[in-house]
PDB file of C-alpha atoms and ligand atoms in Angstrom:
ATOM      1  CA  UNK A   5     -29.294  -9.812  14.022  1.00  0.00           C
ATOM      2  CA  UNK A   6     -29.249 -13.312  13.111  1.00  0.00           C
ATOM      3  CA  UNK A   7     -25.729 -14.466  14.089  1.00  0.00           C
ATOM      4  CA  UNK A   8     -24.193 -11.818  16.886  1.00  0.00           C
ATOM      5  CA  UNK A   9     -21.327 -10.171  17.110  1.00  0.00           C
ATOM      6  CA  UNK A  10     -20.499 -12.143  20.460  1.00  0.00           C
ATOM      7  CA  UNK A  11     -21.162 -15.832  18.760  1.00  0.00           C
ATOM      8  CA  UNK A  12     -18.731 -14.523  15.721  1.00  0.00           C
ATOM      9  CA  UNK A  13     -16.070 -13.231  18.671  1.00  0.00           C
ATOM     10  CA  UNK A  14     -16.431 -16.798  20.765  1.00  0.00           C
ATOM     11  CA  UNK A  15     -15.935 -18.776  17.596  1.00  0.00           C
ATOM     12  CA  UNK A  16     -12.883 -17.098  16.734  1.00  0.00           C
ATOM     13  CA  UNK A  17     -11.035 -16.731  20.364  1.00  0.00           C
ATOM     14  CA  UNK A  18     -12.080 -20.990  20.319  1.00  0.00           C
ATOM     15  CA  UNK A  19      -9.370 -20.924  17.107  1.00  0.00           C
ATOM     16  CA  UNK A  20      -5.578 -21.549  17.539  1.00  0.00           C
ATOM     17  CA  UNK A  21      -3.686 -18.791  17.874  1.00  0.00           C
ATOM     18  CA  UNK A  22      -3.055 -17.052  14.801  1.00  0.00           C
ATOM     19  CA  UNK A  23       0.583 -15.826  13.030  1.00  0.00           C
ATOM     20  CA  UNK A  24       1.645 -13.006  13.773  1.00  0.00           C
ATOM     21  CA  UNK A  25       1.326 -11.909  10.367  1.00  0.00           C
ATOM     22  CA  UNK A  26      -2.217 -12.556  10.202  1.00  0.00           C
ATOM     23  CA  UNK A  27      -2.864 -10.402  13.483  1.00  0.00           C
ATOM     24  CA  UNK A  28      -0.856  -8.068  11.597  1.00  0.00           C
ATOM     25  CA  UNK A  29      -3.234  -7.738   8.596  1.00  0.00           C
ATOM     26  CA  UNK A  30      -6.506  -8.193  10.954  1.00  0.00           C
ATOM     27  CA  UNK A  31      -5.059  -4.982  12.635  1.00  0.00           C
ATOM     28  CA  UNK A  32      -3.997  -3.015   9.544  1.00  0.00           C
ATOM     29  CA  UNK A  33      -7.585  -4.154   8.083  1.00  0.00           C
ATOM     30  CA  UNK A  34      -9.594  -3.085  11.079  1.00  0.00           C
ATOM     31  CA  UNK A  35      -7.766   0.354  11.282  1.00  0.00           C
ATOM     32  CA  UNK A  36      -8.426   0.991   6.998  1.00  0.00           C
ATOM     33  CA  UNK A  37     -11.966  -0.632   7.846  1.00  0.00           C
ATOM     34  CA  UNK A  38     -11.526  -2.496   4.551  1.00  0.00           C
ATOM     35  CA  UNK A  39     -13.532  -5.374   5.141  1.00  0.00           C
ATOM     36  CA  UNK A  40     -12.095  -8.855   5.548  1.00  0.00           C
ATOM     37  CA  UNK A  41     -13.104 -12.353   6.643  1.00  0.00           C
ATOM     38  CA  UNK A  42     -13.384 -12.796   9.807  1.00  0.00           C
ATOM     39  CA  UNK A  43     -11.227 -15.428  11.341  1.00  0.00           C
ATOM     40  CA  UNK A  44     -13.957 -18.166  11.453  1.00  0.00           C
ATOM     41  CA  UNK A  45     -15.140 -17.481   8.056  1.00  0.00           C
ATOM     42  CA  UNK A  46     -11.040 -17.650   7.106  1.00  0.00           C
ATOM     43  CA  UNK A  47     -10.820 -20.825   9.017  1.00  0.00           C
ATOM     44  CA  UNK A  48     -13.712 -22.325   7.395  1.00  0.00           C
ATOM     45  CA  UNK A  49     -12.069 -21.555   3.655  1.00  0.00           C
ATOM     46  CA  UNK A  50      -8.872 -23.061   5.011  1.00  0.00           C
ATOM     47  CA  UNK A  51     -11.046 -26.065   6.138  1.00  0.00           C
ATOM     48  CA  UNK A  52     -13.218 -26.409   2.846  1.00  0.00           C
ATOM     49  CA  UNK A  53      -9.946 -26.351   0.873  1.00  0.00           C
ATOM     50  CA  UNK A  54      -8.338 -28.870   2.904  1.00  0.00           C
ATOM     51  CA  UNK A  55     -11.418 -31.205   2.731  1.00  0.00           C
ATOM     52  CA  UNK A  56     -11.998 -30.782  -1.070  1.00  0.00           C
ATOM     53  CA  UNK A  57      -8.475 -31.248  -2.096  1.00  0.00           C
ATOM     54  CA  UNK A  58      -8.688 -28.053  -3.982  1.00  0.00           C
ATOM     55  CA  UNK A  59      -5.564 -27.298  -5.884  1.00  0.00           C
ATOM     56  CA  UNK A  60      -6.790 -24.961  -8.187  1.00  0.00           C
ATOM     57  CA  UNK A  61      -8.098 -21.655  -6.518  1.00  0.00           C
ATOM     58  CA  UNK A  62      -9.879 -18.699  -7.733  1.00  0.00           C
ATOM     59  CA  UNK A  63     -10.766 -15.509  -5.597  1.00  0.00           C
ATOM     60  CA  UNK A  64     -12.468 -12.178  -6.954  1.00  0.00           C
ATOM     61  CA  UNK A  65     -11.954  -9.612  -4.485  1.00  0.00           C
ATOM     62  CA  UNK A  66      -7.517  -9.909  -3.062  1.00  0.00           C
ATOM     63  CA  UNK A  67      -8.166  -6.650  -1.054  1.00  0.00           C
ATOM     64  CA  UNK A  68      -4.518  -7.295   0.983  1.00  0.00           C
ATOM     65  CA  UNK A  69      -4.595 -10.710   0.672  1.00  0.00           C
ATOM     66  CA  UNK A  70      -5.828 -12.065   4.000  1.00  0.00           C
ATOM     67  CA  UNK A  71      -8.599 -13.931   2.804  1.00  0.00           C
ATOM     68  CA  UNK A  72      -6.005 -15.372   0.502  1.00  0.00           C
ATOM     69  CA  UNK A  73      -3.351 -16.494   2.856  1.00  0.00           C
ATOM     70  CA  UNK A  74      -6.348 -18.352   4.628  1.00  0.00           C
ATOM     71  CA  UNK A  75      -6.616 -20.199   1.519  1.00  0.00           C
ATOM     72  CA  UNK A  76      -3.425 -21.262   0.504  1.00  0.00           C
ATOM     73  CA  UNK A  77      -3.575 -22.558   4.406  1.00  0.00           C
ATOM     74  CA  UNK A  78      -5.528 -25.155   2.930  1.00  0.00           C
ATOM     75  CA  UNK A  79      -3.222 -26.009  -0.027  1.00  0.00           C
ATOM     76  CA  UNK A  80      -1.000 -29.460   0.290  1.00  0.00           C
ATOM     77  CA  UNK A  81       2.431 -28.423   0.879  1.00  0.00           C
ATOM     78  CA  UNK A  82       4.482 -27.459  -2.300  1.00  0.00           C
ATOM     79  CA  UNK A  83       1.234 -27.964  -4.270  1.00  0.00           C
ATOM     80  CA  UNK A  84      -1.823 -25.748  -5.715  1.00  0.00           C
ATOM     81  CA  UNK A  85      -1.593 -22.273  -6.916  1.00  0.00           C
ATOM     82  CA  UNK A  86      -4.399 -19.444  -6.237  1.00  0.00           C
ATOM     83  CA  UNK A  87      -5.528 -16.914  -8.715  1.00  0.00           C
ATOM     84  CA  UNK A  88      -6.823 -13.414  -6.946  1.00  0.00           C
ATOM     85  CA  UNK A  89      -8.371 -10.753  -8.839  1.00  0.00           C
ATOM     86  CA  UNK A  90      -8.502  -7.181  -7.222  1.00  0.00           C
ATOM     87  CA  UNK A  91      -9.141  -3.919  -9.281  1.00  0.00           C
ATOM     88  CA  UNK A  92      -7.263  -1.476  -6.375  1.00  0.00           C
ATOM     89  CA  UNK A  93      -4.104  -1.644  -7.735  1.00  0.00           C
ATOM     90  CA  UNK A  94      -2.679  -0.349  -4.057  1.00  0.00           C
ATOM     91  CA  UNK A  95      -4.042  -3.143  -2.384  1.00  0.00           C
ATOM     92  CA  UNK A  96      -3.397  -5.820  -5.099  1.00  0.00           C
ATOM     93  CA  UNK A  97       0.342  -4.514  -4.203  1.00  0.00           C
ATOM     94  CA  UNK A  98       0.595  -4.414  -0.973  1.00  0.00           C
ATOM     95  CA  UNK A  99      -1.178  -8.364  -1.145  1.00  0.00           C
ATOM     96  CA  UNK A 100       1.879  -9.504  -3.475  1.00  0.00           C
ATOM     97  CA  UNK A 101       4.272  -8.068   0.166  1.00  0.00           C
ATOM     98  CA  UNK A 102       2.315  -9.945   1.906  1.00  0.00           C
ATOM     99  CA  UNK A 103       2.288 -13.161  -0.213  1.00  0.00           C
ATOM    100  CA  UNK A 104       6.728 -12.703  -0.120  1.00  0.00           C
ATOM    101  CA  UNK A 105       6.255 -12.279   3.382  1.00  0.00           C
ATOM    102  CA  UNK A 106       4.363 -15.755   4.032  1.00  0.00           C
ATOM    103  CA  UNK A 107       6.331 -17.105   1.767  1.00  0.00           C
ATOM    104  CA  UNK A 108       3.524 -18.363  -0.419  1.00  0.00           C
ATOM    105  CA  UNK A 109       4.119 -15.844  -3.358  1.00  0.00           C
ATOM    106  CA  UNK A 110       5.453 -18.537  -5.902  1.00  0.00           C
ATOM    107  CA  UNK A 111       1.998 -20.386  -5.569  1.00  0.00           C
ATOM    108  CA  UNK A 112      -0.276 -17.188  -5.910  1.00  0.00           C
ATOM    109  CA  UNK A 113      -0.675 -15.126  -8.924  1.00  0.00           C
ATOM    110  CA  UNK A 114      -2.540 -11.556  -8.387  1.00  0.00           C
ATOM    111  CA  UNK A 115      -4.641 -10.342 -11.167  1.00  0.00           C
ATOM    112  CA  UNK A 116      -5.290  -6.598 -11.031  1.00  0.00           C
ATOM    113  CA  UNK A 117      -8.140  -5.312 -12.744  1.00  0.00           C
ATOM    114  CA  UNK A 118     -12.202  -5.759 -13.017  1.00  0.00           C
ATOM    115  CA  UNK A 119     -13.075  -9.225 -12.210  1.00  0.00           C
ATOM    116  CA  UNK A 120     -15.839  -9.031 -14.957  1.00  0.00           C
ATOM    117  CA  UNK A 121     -13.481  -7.851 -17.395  1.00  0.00           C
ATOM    118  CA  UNK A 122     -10.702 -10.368 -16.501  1.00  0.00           C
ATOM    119  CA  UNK A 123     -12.958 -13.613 -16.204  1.00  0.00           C
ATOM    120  CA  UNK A 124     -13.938 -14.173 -19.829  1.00  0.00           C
ATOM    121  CA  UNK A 125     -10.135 -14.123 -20.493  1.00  0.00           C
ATOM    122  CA  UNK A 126      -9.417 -17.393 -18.003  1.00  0.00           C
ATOM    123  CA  UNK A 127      -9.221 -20.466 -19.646  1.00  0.00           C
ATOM    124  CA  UNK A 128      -8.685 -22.937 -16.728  1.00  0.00           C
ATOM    125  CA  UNK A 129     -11.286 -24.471 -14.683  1.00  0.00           C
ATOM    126  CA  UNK A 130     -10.862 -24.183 -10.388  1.00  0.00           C
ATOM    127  CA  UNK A 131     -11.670 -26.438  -8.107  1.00  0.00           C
ATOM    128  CA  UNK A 132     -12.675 -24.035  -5.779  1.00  0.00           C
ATOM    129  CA  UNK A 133     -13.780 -19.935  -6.622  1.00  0.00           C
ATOM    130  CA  UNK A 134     -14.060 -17.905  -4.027  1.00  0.00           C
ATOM    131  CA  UNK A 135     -16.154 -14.335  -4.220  1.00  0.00           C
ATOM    132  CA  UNK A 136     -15.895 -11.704  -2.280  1.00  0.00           C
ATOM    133  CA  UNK A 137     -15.684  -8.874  -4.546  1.00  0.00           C
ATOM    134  CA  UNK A 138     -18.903  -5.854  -4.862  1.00  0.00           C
ATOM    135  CA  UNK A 139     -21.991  -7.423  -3.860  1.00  0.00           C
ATOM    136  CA  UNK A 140     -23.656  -5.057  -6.165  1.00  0.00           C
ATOM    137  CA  UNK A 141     -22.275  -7.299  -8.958  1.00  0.00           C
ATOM    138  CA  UNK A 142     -22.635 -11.003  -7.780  1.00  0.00           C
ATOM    139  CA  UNK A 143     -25.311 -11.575 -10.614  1.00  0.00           C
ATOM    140  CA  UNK A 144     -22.550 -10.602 -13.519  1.00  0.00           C
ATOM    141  CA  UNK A 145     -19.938 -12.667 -11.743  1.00  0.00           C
ATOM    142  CA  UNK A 146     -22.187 -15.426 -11.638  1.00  0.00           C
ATOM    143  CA  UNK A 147     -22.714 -15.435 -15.314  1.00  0.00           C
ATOM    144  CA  UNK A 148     -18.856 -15.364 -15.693  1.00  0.00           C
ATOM    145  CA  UNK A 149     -18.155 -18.065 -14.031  1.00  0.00           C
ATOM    146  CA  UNK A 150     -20.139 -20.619 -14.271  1.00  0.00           C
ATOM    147  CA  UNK A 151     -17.360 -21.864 -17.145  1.00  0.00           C
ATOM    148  CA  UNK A 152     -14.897 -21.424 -14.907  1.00  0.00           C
ATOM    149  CA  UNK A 153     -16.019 -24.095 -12.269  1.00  0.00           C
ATOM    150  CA  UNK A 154     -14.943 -27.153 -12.635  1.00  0.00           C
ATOM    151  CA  UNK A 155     -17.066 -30.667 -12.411  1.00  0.00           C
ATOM    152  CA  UNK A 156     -17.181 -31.144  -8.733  1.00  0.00           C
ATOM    153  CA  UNK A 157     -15.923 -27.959  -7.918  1.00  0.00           C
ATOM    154  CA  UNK A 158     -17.057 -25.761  -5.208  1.00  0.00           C
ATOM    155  CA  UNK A 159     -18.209 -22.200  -5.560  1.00  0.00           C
ATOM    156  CA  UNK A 160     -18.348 -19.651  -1.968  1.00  0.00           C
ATOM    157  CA  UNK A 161     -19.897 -16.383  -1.832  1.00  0.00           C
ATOM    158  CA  UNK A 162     -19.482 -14.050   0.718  1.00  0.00           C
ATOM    159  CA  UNK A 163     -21.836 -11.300   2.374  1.00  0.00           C
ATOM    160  CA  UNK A 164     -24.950 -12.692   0.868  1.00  0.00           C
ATOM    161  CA  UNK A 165     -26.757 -12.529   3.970  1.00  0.00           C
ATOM    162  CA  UNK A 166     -25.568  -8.687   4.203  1.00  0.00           C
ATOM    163  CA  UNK A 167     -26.165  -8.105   7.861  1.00  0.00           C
ATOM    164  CA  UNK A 168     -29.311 -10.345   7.976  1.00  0.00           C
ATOM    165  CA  UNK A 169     -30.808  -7.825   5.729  1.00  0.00           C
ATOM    166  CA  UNK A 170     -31.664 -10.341   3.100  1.00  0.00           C
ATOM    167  CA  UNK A 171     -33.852 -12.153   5.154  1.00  0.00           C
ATOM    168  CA  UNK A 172     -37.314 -11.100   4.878  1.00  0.00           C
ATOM    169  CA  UNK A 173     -39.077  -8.706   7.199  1.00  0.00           C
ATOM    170  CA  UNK A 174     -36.022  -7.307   8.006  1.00  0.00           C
ATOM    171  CA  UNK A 175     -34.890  -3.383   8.792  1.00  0.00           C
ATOM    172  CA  UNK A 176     -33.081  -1.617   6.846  1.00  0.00           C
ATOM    173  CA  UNK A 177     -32.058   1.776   5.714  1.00  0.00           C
ATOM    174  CA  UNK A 178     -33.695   2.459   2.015  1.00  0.00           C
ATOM    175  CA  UNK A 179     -30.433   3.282   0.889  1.00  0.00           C
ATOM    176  CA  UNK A 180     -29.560  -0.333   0.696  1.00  0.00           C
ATOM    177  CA  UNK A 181     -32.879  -1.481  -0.741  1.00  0.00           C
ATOM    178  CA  UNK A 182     -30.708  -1.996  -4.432  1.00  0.00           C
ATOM    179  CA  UNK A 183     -28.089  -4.260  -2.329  1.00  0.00           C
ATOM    180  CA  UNK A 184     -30.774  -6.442  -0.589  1.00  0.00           C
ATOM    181  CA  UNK A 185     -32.798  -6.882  -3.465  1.00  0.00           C
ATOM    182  CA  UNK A 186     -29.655  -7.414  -5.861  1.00  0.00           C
ATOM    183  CA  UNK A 187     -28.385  -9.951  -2.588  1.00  0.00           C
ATOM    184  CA  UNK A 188     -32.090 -11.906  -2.829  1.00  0.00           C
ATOM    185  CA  UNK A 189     -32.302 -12.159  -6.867  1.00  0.00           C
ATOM    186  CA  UNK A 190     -29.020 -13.654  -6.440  1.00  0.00           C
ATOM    187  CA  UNK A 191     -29.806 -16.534  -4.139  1.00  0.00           C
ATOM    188  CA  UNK A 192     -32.600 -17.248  -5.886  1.00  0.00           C
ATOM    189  CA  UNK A 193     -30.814 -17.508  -8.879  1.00  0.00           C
ATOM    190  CA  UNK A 194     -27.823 -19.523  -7.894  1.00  0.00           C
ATOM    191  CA  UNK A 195     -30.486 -21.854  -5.999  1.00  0.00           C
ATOM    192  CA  UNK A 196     -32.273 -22.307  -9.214  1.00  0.00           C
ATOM    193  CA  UNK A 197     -28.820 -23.547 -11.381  1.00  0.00           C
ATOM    194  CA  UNK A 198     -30.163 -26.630 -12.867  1.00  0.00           C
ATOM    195  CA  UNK A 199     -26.485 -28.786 -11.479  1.00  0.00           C
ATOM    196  CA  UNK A 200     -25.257 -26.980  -8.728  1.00  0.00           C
ATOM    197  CA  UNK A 201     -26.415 -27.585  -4.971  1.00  0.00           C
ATOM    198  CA  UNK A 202     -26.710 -24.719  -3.387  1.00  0.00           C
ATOM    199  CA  UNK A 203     -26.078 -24.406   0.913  1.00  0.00           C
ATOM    200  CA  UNK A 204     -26.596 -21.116   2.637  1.00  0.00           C
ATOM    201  CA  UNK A 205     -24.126 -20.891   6.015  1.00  0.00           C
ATOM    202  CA  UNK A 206     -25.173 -18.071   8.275  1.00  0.00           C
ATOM    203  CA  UNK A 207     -21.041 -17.596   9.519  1.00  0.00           C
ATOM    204  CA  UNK A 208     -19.892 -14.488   9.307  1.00  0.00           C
ATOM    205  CA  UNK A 209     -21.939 -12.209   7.134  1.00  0.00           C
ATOM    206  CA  UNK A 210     -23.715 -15.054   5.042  1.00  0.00           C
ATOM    207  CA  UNK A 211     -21.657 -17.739   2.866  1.00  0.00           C
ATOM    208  CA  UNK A 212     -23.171 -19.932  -0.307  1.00  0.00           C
ATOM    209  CA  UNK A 213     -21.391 -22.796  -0.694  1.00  0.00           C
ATOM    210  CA  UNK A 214     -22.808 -24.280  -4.363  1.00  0.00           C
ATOM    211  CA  UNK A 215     -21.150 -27.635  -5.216  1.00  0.00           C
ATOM    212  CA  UNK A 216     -21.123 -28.638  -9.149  1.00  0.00           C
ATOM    213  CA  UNK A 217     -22.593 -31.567 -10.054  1.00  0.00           C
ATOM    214  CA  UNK A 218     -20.312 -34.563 -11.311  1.00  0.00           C
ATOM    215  CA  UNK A 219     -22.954 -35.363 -14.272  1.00  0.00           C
TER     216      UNK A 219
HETATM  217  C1  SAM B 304     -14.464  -7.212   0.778  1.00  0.00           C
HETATM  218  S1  SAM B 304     -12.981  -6.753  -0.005  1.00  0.00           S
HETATM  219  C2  SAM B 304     -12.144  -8.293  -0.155  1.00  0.00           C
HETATM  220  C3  SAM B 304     -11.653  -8.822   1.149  1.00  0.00           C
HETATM  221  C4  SAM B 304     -10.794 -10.061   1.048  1.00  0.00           C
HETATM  222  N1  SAM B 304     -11.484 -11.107   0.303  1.00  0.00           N
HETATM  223  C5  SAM B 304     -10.466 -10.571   2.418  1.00  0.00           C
HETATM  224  O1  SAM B 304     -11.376 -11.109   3.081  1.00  0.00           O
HETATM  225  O2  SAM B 304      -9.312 -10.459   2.838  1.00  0.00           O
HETATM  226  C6  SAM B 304     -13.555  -6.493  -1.642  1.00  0.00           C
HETATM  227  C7  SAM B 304     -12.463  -6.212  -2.664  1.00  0.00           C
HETATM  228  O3  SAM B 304     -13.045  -6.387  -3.951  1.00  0.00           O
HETATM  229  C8  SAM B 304     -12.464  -5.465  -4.838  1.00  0.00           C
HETATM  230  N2  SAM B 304     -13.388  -5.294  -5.975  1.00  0.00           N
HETATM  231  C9  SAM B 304     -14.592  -4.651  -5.994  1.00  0.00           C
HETATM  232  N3  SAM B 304     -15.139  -4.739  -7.217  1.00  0.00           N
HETATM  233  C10 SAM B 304     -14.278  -5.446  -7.990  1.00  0.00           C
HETATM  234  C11 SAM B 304     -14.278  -5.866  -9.338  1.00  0.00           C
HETATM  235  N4  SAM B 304     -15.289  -5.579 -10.169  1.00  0.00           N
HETATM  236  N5  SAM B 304     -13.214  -6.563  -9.791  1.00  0.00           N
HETATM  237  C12 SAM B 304     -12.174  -6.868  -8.978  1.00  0.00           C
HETATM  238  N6  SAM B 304     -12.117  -6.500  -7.677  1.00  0.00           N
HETATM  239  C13 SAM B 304     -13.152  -5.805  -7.193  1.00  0.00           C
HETATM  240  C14 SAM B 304     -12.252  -4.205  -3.984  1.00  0.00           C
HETATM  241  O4  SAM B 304     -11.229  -3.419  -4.546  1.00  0.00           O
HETATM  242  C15 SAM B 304     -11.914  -4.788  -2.624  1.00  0.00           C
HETATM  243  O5  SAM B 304     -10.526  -4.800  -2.391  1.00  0.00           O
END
């Protein structure tokens, strides 16, 4: 284990305390097990926003929305809109509640449908795209949307540490040999892009932050 459960647990009880409708979706999340940031992780893409000025957001992977509401966190008030792509249409729903709820609908717009089917339609460029969709298919989103970030713009992947599997010389079980080698090929490739810079964060379960070059 190369960041513990414990250091993940301290980092988050050292946040403020959260909404109650975030510890609503945390819970609802937890008892679904569909997996969502963690708080620090959330924090952090509240933070990066914030610090990048990002008003133009893209996210592959809504689930219901509470990586999402971490992100428009980080908007300026009454500015910056998020697009969020999720192919469960249940959950893509029950995000838009949760959107009303916040009261940050207006500035989000949910997508609902395959992420690599949906990206060669978008025209725009983001500021900031966020992935956290299947890991099996970060080397197709990748391709996709490359177009889609904009000079200067900041691109963050999640999982691609994948339990400190990727690093070498870990255990796993074979089953996920396809995962951890897909995860690796991946951040070699995205390390490789000839103008993006490429940082590797080991917070939560592994985040690339790749900034676009200006040039
Ligand atoms: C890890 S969950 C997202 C969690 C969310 N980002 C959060 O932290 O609150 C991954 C989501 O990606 C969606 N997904 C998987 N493959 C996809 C694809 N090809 N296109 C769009 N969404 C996809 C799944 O339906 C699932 O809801």
């Amino acid at each position: 284990m190369i960041y513990s459960f414990e250091l993940e647990k301290f980092l988050g009880d050292l946040l403020p305390k959260r909404e109650e409708l975030f510890l609503e979706m945390e819970e609802q999340a937890l008892k679904e097990t569909i997996p969502v940031v963690t708080p620090p992780v959330g924090n952090f893409l509240a933070w990066l926003v914030k610090v990048k000025g990002a008003e133009r957001i893209l996210e592959l992977g809504t689930a219901i929305g509470y990586s999402t509401l971490w992100l428009a966190q980080g908007l300026p008030p009454g500015k910056g809109r998020i697009t969020t792509i999720d192919l469960n249409v249940d959950r893509a729903n029950r995000a838009l509640e949760y959107f009303q709820r916040a009261g940050v609908a207006e500035k989000i717009q949910v997508l609902k449908g395959d992420a690599r089917k949906i990206l060669p339609e978008l025209t725009e460029q983001y500021d900031l795209v966020f992935v956290d969709a299947a890991k099996g298919e970060y080397l197709d989103y990748l391709t996709l949307l490359l177009p889609l970030v904009a000079k200067d713009g900041i691109l963050v992947v999640d999982n691609v540490l994948f339990r400190g599997w990727v690093v070498p010389g870990a255990s796993y079980e074979p089953k996920y040999e396809r995962m951890v080698s897909h995860l690796r090929e991946f951040l070699k490739r995205l390390n490789e892009l000839p103008d993006f810079q490429t940082s590797v964060l080991p917070l939560g379960d592994g985040l690339a932050i790749s900034v676009r070059n200006s040039l």
